[in-house]
Short mmCIF file of C-alpha atoms in Angstrom, two decimals:
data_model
loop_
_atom_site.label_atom_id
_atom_site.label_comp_id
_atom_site.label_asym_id
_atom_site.label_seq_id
_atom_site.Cartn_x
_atom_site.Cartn_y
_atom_site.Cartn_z
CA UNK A 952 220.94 123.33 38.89
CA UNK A 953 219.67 123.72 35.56
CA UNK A 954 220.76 122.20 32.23
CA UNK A 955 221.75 125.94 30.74
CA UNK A 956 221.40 129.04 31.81
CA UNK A 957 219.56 130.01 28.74
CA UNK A 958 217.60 128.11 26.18
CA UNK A 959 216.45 129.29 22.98
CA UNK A 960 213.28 127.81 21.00
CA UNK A 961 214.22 128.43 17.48
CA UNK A 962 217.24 129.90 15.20
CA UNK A 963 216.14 132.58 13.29
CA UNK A 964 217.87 135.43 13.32
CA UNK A 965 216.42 136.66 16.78
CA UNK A 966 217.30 133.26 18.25
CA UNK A 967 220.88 133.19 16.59
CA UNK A 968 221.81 136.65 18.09
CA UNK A 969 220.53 136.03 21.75
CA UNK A 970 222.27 132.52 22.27
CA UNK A 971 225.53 133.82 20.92
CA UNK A 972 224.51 137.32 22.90
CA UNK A 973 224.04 135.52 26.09
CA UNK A 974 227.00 132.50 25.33
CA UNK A 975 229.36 136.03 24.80
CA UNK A 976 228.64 136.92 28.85
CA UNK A 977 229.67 133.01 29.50
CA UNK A 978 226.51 131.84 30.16
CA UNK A 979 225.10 127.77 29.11
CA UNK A 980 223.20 128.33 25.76
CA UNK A 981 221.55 125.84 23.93
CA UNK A 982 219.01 126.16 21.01
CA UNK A 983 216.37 124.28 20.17
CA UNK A 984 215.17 123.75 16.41
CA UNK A 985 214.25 121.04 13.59
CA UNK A 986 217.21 119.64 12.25
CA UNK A 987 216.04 120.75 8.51
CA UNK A 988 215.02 124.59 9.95
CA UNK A 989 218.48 125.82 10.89
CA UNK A 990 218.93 129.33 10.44
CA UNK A 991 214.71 129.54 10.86
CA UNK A 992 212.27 130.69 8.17
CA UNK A 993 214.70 133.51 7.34
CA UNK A 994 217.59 131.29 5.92
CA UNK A 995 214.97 128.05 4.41
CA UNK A 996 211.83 129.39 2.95
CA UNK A 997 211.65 133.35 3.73
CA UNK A 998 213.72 136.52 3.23
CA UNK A 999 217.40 134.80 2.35
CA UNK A 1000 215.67 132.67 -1.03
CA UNK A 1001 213.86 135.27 -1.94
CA UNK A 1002 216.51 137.56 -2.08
CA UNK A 1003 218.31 135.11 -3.52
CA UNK A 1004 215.81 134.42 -6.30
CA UNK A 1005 215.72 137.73 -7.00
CA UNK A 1006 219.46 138.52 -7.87
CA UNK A 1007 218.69 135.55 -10.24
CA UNK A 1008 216.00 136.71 -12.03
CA UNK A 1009 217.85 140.38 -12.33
CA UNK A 1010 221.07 138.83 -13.80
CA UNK A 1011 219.07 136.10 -16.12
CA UNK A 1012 216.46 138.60 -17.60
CA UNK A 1013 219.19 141.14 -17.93
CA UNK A 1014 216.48 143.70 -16.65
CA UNK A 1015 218.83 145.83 -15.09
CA UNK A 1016 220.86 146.28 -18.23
CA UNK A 1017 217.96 146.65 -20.82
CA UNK A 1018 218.10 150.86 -20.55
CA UNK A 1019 221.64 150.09 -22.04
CA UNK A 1020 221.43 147.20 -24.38
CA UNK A 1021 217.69 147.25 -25.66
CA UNK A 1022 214.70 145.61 -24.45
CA UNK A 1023 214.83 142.34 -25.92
CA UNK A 1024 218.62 141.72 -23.81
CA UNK A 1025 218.47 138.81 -22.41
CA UNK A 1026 220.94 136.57 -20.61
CA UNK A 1027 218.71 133.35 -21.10
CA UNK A 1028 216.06 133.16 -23.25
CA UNK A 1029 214.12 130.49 -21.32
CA UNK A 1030 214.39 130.86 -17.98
CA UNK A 1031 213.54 127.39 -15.57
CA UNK A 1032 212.51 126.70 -12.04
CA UNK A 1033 215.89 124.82 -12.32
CA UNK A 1034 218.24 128.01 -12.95
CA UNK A 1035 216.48 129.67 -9.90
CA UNK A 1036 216.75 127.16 -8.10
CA UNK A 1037 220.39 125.97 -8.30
CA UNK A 1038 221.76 129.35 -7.59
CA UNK A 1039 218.88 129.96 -4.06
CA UNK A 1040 219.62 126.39 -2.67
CA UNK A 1041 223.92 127.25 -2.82
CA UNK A 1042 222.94 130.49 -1.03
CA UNK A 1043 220.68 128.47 1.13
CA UNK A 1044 223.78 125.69 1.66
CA UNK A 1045 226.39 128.17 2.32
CA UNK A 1046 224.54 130.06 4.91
CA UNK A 1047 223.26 127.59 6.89
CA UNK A 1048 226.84 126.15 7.14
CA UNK A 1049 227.89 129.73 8.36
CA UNK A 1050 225.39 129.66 11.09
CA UNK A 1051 225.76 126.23 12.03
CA UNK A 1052 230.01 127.41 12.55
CA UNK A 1053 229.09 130.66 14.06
CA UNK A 1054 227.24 128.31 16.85
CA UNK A 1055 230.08 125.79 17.15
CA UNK A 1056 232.48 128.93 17.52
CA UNK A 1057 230.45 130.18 20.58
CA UNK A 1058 229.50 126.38 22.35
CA UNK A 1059 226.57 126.76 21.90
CA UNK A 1060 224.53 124.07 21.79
CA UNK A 1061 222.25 122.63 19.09
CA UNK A 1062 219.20 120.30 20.59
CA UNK A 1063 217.80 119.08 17.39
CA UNK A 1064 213.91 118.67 17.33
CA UNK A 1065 210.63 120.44 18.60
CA UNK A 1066 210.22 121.95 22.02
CA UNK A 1067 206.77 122.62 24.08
CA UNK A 1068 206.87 123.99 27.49
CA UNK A 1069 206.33 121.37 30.38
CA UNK A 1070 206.62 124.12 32.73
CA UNK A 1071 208.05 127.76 33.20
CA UNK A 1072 211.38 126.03 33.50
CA UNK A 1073 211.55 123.41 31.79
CA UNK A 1074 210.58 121.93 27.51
CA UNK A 1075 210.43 118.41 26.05
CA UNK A 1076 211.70 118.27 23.03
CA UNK A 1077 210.59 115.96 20.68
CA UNK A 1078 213.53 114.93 18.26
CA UNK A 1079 210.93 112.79 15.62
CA UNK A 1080 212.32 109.23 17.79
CA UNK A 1081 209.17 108.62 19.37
CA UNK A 1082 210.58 109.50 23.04
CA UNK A 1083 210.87 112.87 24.10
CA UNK A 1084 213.49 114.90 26.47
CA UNK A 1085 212.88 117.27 29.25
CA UNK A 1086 215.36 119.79 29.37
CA UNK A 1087 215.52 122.90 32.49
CA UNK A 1088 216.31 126.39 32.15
CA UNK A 1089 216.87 128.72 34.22
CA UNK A 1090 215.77 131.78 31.21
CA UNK A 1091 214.56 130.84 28.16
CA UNK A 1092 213.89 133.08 24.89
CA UNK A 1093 210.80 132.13 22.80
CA UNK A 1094 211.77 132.70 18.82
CA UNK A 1095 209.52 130.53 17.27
CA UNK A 1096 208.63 132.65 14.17
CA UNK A 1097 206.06 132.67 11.95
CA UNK A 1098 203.91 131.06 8.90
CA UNK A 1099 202.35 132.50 5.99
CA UNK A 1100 198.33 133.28 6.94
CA UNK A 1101 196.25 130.86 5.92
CA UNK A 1102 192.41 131.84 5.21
CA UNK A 1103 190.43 128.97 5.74
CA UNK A 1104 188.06 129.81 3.14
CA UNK A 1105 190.98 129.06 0.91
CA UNK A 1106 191.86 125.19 -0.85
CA UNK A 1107 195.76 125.70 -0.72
CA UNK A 1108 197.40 122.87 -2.63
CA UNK A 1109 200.83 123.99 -3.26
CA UNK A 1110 200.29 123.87 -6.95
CA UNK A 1111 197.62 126.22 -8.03
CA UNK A 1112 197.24 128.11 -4.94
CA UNK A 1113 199.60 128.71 -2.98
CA UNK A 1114 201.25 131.21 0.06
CA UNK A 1115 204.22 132.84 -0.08
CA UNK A 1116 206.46 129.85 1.27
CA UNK A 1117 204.98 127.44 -1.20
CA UNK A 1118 205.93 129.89 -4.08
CA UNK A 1119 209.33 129.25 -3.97
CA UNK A 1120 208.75 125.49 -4.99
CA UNK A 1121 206.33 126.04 -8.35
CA UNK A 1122 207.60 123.66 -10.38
CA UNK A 1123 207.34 125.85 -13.34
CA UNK A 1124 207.47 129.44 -14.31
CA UNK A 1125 203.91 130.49 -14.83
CA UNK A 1126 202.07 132.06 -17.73
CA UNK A 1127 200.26 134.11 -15.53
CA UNK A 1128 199.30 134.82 -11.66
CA UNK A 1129 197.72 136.59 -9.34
CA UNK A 1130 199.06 137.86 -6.27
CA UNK A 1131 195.90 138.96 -3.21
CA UNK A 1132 197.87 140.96 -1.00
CA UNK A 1133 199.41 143.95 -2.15
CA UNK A 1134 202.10 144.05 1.46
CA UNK A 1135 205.31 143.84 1.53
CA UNK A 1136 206.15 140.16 0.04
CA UNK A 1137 202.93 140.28 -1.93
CA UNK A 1138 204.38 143.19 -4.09
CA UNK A 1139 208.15 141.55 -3.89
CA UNK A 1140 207.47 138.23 -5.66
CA UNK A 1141 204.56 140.07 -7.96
CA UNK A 1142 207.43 142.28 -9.28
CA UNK A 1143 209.83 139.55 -9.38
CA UNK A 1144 207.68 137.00 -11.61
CA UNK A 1145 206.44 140.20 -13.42
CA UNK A 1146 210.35 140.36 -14.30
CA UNK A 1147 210.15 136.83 -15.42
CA UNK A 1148 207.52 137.64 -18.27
CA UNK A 1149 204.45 136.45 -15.73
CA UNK A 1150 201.44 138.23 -16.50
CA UNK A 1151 200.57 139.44 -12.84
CA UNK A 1152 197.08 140.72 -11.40
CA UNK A 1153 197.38 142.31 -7.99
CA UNK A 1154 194.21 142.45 -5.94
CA UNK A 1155 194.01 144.82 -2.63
CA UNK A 1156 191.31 145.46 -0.46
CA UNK A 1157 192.74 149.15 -0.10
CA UNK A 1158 192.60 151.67 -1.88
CA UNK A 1159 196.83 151.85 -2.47
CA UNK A 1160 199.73 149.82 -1.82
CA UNK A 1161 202.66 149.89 0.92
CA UNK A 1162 200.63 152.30 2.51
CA UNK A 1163 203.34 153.37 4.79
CA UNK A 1164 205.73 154.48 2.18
CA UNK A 1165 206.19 157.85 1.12
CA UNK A 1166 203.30 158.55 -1.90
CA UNK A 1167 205.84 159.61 -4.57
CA UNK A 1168 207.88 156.88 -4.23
CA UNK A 1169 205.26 154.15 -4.82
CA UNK A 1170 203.47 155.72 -7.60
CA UNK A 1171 207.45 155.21 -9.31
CA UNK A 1172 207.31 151.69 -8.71
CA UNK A 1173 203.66 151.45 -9.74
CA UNK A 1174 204.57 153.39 -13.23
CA UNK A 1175 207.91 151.14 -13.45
CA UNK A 1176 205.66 147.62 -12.55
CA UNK A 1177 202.78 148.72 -14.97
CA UNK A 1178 205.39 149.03 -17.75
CA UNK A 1179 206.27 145.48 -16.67
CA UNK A 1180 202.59 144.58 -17.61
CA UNK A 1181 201.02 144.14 -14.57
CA UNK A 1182 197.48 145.22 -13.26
CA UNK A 1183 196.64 146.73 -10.13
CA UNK A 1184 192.89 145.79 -8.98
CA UNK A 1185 192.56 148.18 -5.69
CA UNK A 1186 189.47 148.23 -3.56
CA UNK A 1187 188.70 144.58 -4.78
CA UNK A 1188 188.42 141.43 -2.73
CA UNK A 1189 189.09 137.86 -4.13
CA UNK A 1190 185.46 135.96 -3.23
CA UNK A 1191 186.59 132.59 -4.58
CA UNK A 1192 188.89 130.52 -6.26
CA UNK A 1193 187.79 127.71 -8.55
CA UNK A 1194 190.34 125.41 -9.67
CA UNK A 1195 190.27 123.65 -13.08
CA UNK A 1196 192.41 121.09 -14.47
CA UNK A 1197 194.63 123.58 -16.22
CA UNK A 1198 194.35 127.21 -14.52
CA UNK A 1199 192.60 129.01 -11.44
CA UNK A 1200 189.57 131.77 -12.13
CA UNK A 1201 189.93 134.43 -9.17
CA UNK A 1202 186.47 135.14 -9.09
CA UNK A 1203 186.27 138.98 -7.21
CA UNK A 1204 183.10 140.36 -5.44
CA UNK A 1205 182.65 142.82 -7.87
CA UNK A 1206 181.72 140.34 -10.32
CA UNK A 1207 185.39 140.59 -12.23
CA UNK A 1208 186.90 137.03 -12.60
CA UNK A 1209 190.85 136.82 -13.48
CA UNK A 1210 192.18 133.51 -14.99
CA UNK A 1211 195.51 133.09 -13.95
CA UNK A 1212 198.37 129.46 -13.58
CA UNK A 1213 198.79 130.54 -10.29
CA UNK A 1214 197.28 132.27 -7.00
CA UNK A 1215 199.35 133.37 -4.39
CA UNK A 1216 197.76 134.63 -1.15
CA UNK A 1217 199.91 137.05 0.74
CA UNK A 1218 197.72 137.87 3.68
CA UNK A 1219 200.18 138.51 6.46
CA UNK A 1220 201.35 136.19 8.91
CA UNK A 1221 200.90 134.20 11.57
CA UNK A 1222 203.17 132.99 14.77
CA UNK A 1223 203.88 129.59 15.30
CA UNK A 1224 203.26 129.36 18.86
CA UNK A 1225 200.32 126.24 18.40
CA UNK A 1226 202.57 123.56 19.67
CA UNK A 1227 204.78 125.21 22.10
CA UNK A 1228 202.24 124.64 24.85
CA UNK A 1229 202.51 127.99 26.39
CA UNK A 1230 200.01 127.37 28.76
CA UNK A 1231 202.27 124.90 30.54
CA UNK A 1232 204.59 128.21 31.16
CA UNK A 1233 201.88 130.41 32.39
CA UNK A 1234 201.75 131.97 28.84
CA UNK A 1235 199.33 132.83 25.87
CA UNK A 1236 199.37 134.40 22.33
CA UNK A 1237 196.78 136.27 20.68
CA UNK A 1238 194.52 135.23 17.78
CA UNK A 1239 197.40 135.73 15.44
CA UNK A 1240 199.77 133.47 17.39
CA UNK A 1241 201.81 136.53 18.72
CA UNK A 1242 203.15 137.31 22.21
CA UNK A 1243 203.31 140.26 24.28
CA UNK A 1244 206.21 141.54 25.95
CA UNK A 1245 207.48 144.64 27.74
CA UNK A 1246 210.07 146.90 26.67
CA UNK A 1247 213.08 144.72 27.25
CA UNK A 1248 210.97 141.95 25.55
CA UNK A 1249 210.19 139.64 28.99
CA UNK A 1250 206.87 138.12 28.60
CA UNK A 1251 204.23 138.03 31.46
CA UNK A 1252 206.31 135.12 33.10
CA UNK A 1253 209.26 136.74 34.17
CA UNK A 1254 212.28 134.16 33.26
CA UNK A 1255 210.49 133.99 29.53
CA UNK A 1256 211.35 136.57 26.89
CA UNK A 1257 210.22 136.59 23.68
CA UNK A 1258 211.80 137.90 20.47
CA UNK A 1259 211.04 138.30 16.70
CA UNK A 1260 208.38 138.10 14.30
CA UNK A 1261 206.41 136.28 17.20
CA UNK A 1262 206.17 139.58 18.96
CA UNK A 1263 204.59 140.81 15.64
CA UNK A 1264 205.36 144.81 14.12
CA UNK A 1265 208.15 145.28 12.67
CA UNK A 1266 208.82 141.77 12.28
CA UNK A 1267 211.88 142.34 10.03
CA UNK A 1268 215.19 139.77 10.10
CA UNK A 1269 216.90 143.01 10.66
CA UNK A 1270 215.36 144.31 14.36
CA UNK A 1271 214.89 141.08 15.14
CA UNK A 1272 218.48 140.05 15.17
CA UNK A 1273 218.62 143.40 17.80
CA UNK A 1274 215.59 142.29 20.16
CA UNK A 1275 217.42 138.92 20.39
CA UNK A 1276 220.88 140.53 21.83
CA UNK A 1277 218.78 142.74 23.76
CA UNK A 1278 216.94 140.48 25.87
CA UNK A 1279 219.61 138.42 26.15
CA UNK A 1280 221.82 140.82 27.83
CA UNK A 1281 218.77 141.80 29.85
CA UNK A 1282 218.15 138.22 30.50
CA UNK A 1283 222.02 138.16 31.82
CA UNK A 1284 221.73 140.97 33.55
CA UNK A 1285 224.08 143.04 31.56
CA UNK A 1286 223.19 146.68 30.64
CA UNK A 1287 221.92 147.28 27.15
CA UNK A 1288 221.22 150.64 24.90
CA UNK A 1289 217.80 149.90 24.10
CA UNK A 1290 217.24 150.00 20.61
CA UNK A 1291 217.31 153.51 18.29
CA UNK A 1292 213.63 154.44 16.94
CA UNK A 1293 215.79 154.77 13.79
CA UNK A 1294 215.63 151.91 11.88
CA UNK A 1295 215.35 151.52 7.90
CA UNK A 1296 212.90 149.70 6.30
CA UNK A 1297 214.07 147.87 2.90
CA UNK A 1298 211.31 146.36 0.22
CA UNK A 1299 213.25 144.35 -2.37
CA UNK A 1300 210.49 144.75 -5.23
CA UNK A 1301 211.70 144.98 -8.25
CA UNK A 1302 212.97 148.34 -8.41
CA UNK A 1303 213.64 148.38 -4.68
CA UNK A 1304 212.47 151.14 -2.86
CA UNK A 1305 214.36 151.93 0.99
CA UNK A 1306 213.90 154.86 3.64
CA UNK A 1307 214.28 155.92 7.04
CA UNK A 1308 212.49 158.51 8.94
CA UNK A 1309 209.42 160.25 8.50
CA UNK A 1310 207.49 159.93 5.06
CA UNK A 1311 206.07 163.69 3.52
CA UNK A 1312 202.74 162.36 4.74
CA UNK A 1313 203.61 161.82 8.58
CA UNK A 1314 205.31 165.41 8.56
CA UNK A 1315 202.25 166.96 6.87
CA UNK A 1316 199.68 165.73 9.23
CA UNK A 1317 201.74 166.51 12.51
CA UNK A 1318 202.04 170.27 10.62
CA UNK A 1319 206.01 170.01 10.82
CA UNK A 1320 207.34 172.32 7.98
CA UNK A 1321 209.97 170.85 5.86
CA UNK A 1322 211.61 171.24 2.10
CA UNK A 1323 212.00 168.35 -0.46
CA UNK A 1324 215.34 167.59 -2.72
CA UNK A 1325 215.44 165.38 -4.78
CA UNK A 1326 218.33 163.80 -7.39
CA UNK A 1327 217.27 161.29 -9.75
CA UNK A 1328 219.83 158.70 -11.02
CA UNK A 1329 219.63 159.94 -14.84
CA UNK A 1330 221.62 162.84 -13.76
CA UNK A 1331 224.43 160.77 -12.18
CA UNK A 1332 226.98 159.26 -14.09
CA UNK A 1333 226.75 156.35 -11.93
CA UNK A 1334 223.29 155.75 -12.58
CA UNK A 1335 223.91 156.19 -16.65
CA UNK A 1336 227.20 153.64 -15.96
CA UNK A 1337 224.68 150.56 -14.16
CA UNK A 1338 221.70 151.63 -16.95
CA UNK A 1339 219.42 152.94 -13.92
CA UNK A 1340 217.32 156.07 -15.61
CA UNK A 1341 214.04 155.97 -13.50
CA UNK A 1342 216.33 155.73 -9.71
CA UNK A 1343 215.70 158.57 -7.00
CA UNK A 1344 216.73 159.60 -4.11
CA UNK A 1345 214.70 162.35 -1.66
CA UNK A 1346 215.65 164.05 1.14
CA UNK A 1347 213.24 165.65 3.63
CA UNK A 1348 214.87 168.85 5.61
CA UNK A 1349 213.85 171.26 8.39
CA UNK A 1350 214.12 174.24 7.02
CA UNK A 1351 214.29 175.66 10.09
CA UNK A 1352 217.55 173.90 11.44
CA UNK A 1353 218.40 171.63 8.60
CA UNK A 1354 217.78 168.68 10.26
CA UNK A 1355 217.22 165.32 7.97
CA UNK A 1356 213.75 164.16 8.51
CA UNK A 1357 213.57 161.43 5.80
CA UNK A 1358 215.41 159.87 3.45
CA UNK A 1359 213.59 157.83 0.74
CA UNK A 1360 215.62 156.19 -1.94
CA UNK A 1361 213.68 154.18 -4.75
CA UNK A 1362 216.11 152.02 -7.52
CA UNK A 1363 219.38 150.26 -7.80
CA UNK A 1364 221.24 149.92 -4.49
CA UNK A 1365 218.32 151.53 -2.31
CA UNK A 1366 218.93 149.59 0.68
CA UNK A 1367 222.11 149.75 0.81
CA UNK A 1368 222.60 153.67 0.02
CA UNK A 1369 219.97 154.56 2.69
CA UNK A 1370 221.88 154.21 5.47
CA UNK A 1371 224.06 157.25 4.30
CA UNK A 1372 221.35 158.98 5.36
CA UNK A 1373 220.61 156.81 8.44
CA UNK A 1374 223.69 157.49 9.96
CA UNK A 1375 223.85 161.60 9.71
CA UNK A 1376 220.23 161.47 11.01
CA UNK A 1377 221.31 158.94 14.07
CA UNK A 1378 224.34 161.42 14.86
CA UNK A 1379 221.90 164.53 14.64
CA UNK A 1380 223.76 165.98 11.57
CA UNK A 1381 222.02 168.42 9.34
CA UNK A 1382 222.18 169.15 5.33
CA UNK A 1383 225.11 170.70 5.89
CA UNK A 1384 227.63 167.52 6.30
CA UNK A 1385 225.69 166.46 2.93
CA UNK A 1386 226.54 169.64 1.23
CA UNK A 1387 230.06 169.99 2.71
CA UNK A 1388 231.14 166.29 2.06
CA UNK A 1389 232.92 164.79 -0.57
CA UNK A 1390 231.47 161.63 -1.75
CA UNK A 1391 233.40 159.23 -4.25
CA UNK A 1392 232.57 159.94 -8.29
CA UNK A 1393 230.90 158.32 -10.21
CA UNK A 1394 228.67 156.91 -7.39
CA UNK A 1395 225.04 156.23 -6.16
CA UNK A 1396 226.25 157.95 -2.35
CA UNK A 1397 226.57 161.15 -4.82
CA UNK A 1398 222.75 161.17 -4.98
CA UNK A 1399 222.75 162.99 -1.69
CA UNK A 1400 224.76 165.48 -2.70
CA UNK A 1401 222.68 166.71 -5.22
CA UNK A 1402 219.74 166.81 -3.42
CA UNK A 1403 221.27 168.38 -0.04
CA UNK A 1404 222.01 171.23 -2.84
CA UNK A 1405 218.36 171.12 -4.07
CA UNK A 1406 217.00 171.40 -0.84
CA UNK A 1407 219.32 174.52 0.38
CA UNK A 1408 218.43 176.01 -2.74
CA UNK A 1409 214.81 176.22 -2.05
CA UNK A 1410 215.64 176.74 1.83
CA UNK A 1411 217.62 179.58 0.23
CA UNK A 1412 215.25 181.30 -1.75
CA UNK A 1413 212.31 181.27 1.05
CA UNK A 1414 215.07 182.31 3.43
CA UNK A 1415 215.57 185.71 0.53
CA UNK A 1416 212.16 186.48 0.50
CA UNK A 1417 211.74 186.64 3.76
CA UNK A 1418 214.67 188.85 4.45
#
């Protein structure tokens, strides 16, 4: 007999979703996290206070409303760490008390402390008294998470330099910084302190940014972030970092040297599996702390799953939530849909850019034929209402069968609008539903309207010559 049928190490969103998952089929769930980590790295240090931060900075700038009211609108002139702060540390507050419910709701349990494997059924947990606990399982789901990368040929001291967890706690706005890393949350908090008045430098080693995004769509954010006064060093690699008693120089191999407030390195991730003692469960993770599973994410040892950003790619709050109920109904036994190749990918930079599908790229090198439409937000009344003149959205359609194969949408609302387009594509619907629908007015959803129409005009006119 074990202590629970299921054990979870860690509360992120993937750990969240497969103890209530697996609690929901009436099975013995407890979780196992630090008392001050509920809710993960999600919820405390990652995506929920920098989303958070950002919806500050947007309404206290008055960024979003400058189009309308002139570029010197402000809502506060001097904007502190303190503003941000109060309103990210509610947000943080209020969720945590949702999850900690949500738990409570479904019994499950909450071991507070850290757990390492004594065996392929069993963890001590260490709950910071000096004497640790051995509890047994009879499945367990690894959903440790992850920490910002850490170069060792880098002196991080939370101050100066800093990753993209420390960033959150500067104790002041700074004059300038520069961000190595131009990823995902590299280009997020660049834009965001760019919105701030920071004077940002970003420095890539590649030759372009967010690489996987469609072309068009990036070179709009790069136009709209340039305007914000920030340079774009690509093909450049930060050599050193010398720190003097009131800035950093950024010295770059090319012989360029930056002087900035603040570095922040944004050079991926790794998984925090160091202290879980894996090797006590008949486990290992590669180099980058990540561990490999199979298809209904079971590790090597067969009563161990793992879920998350642990696993690595896509390592988003959003899949992850879906690879925790997964293997926990596959850890239960239950039947499970496994999960749709379909998923959106949202970038909260400053505009925010969102999509789904392929990108014009992709269907260009695998020589699939399609036609672009585009509506831009200036032409909707919606987009003239919220002050958004530089917003897009693009469509990508077969012309052969009208089937969506993309949907990019850069500006206000872009996450939330893409999965308009998300949902025809999932249900196999064509431009036609967009062009025979009626979509509330004045809206953002109206966007793909107008370009379902732009794209069956062109459709049209190849269609004519043809004939």
């Amino acid at each position: 007999m074990y202590d629970y049928d299921l054990l979870v190490l860690g509360s992120g969103p993937s750990g969240q979703k497969a103890a209530i998952a697996a609690a929901k089929l009436g099975r013995r769930v407890a979780i196992v996290d630090r008392r001050d980590m509920l809710g993960g790295v999600c919820i405390n240090t990652g995506t929920v206070p920098s989303k958070t931060l950002r919806e500050a900075v947007l309404y206290l700038t008055g960024l979003s409303q400058r189009d309308l009211y002139g570029s010197s609108y402000r809502v506060k002139e001097d904007i502190t760490v303190a503003d941000l702060a109060a309103r990210t540390q509610h947000v943080i507050t209020r969720q945590t008390d949702v999850i900690r419910n949500q738990l409570a709701r479904n019994k499950v349990s909450l071991i507070t402390g850290t757990g390492r494997f004594a065996d392929a059924h069993s963890v001590w947990v260490d709950a910071g008294s000096g004497r640790e606990t051995r509890v047994s399982f009879d499945k367990a789901v690894v959903a440790a998470g992850t920490r910002p990368a850490r170069p060792d040929s880098v002196d991080f001291d939370d101050r100066t330099i800093v990753d993209s967890d420390g960033v959150i706690n500067l104790q002041a706005v700074p004059r300038s910084m520069v961000v190595v890393g131009a990823g995902v949350i590299g280009m997020e908090y660049a834009s965001l302190f760019a919105a701030l008045g920071t004077k940002v430098t970003v420095v890539e080693r590649r030759p372009r940014m967010l690489d996987f995004c469609d072309e068009e769509i990036v070179e709009s954010l790069k136009y709209h972030l340039r305007d914000l006064s920030m340079t774009f060093r690509f093909g450049e690699e930060v050599a050193a970092v010398e720190k003097h008693r009131s800035a950093a120089l950024c010295v770059l191999r090319s012989g360029k040297k930056i002087v900035a407030d603040t570095v922040m390195y944004s050079a991926g991730r790794q998984g925090q599996t160091d202290d879980l003692a894996l090797e006590a469960a008949g486990l290992t993770a590669d180099h980058r702390g990540r561990i490999t599973v199979d298809a209904d994410y079971r590790t090597a040892v067969d009563n161990i799953y793992a879920v998350g950003d642990v696993i690595g790619f896509p390592a988003l709050a959003s899949t992850s939530m879906e690879q925790g109920r997964l293997a926990a109904q596959h850890a239960c036994g239950e039947p499970a849909r496994g999960m749709s190749d379909l998923q959106p990918i949202g970038i909260y930079t400053i505009p925010e850019i969102s999509f789904v599908g392929k990108t014009e790229e992709d269907l260009t090198e695998a020589s699939v034929p399609f036609e672009v439409g585009i509506a831009r937000y200036r032409e909707l009344a919606r987009g003239q209402i919220v002050g958004d003149s530089y917003g897009m959205l693009k469509l990508l359609v077969s012309p052969e069968d009208g089937r969506l194969l993309g949907v990019h949408v850069f500006g206000t609302g872009a996450t939330e609008i893409v999965h308009i387009g998300q949902a025809v594509m999932g249900c196999g619907g064509t431009v036609d539903y967009l062009l025979d629908a009626v979509f509330n007015y004045p809206t953002l959803a109206e966007a793909y309207k107008v370009a379902a129409l732009d794209a069956a005009n062109k459709i049209r006119n190849i269609t004519r010559i043809n004939d």
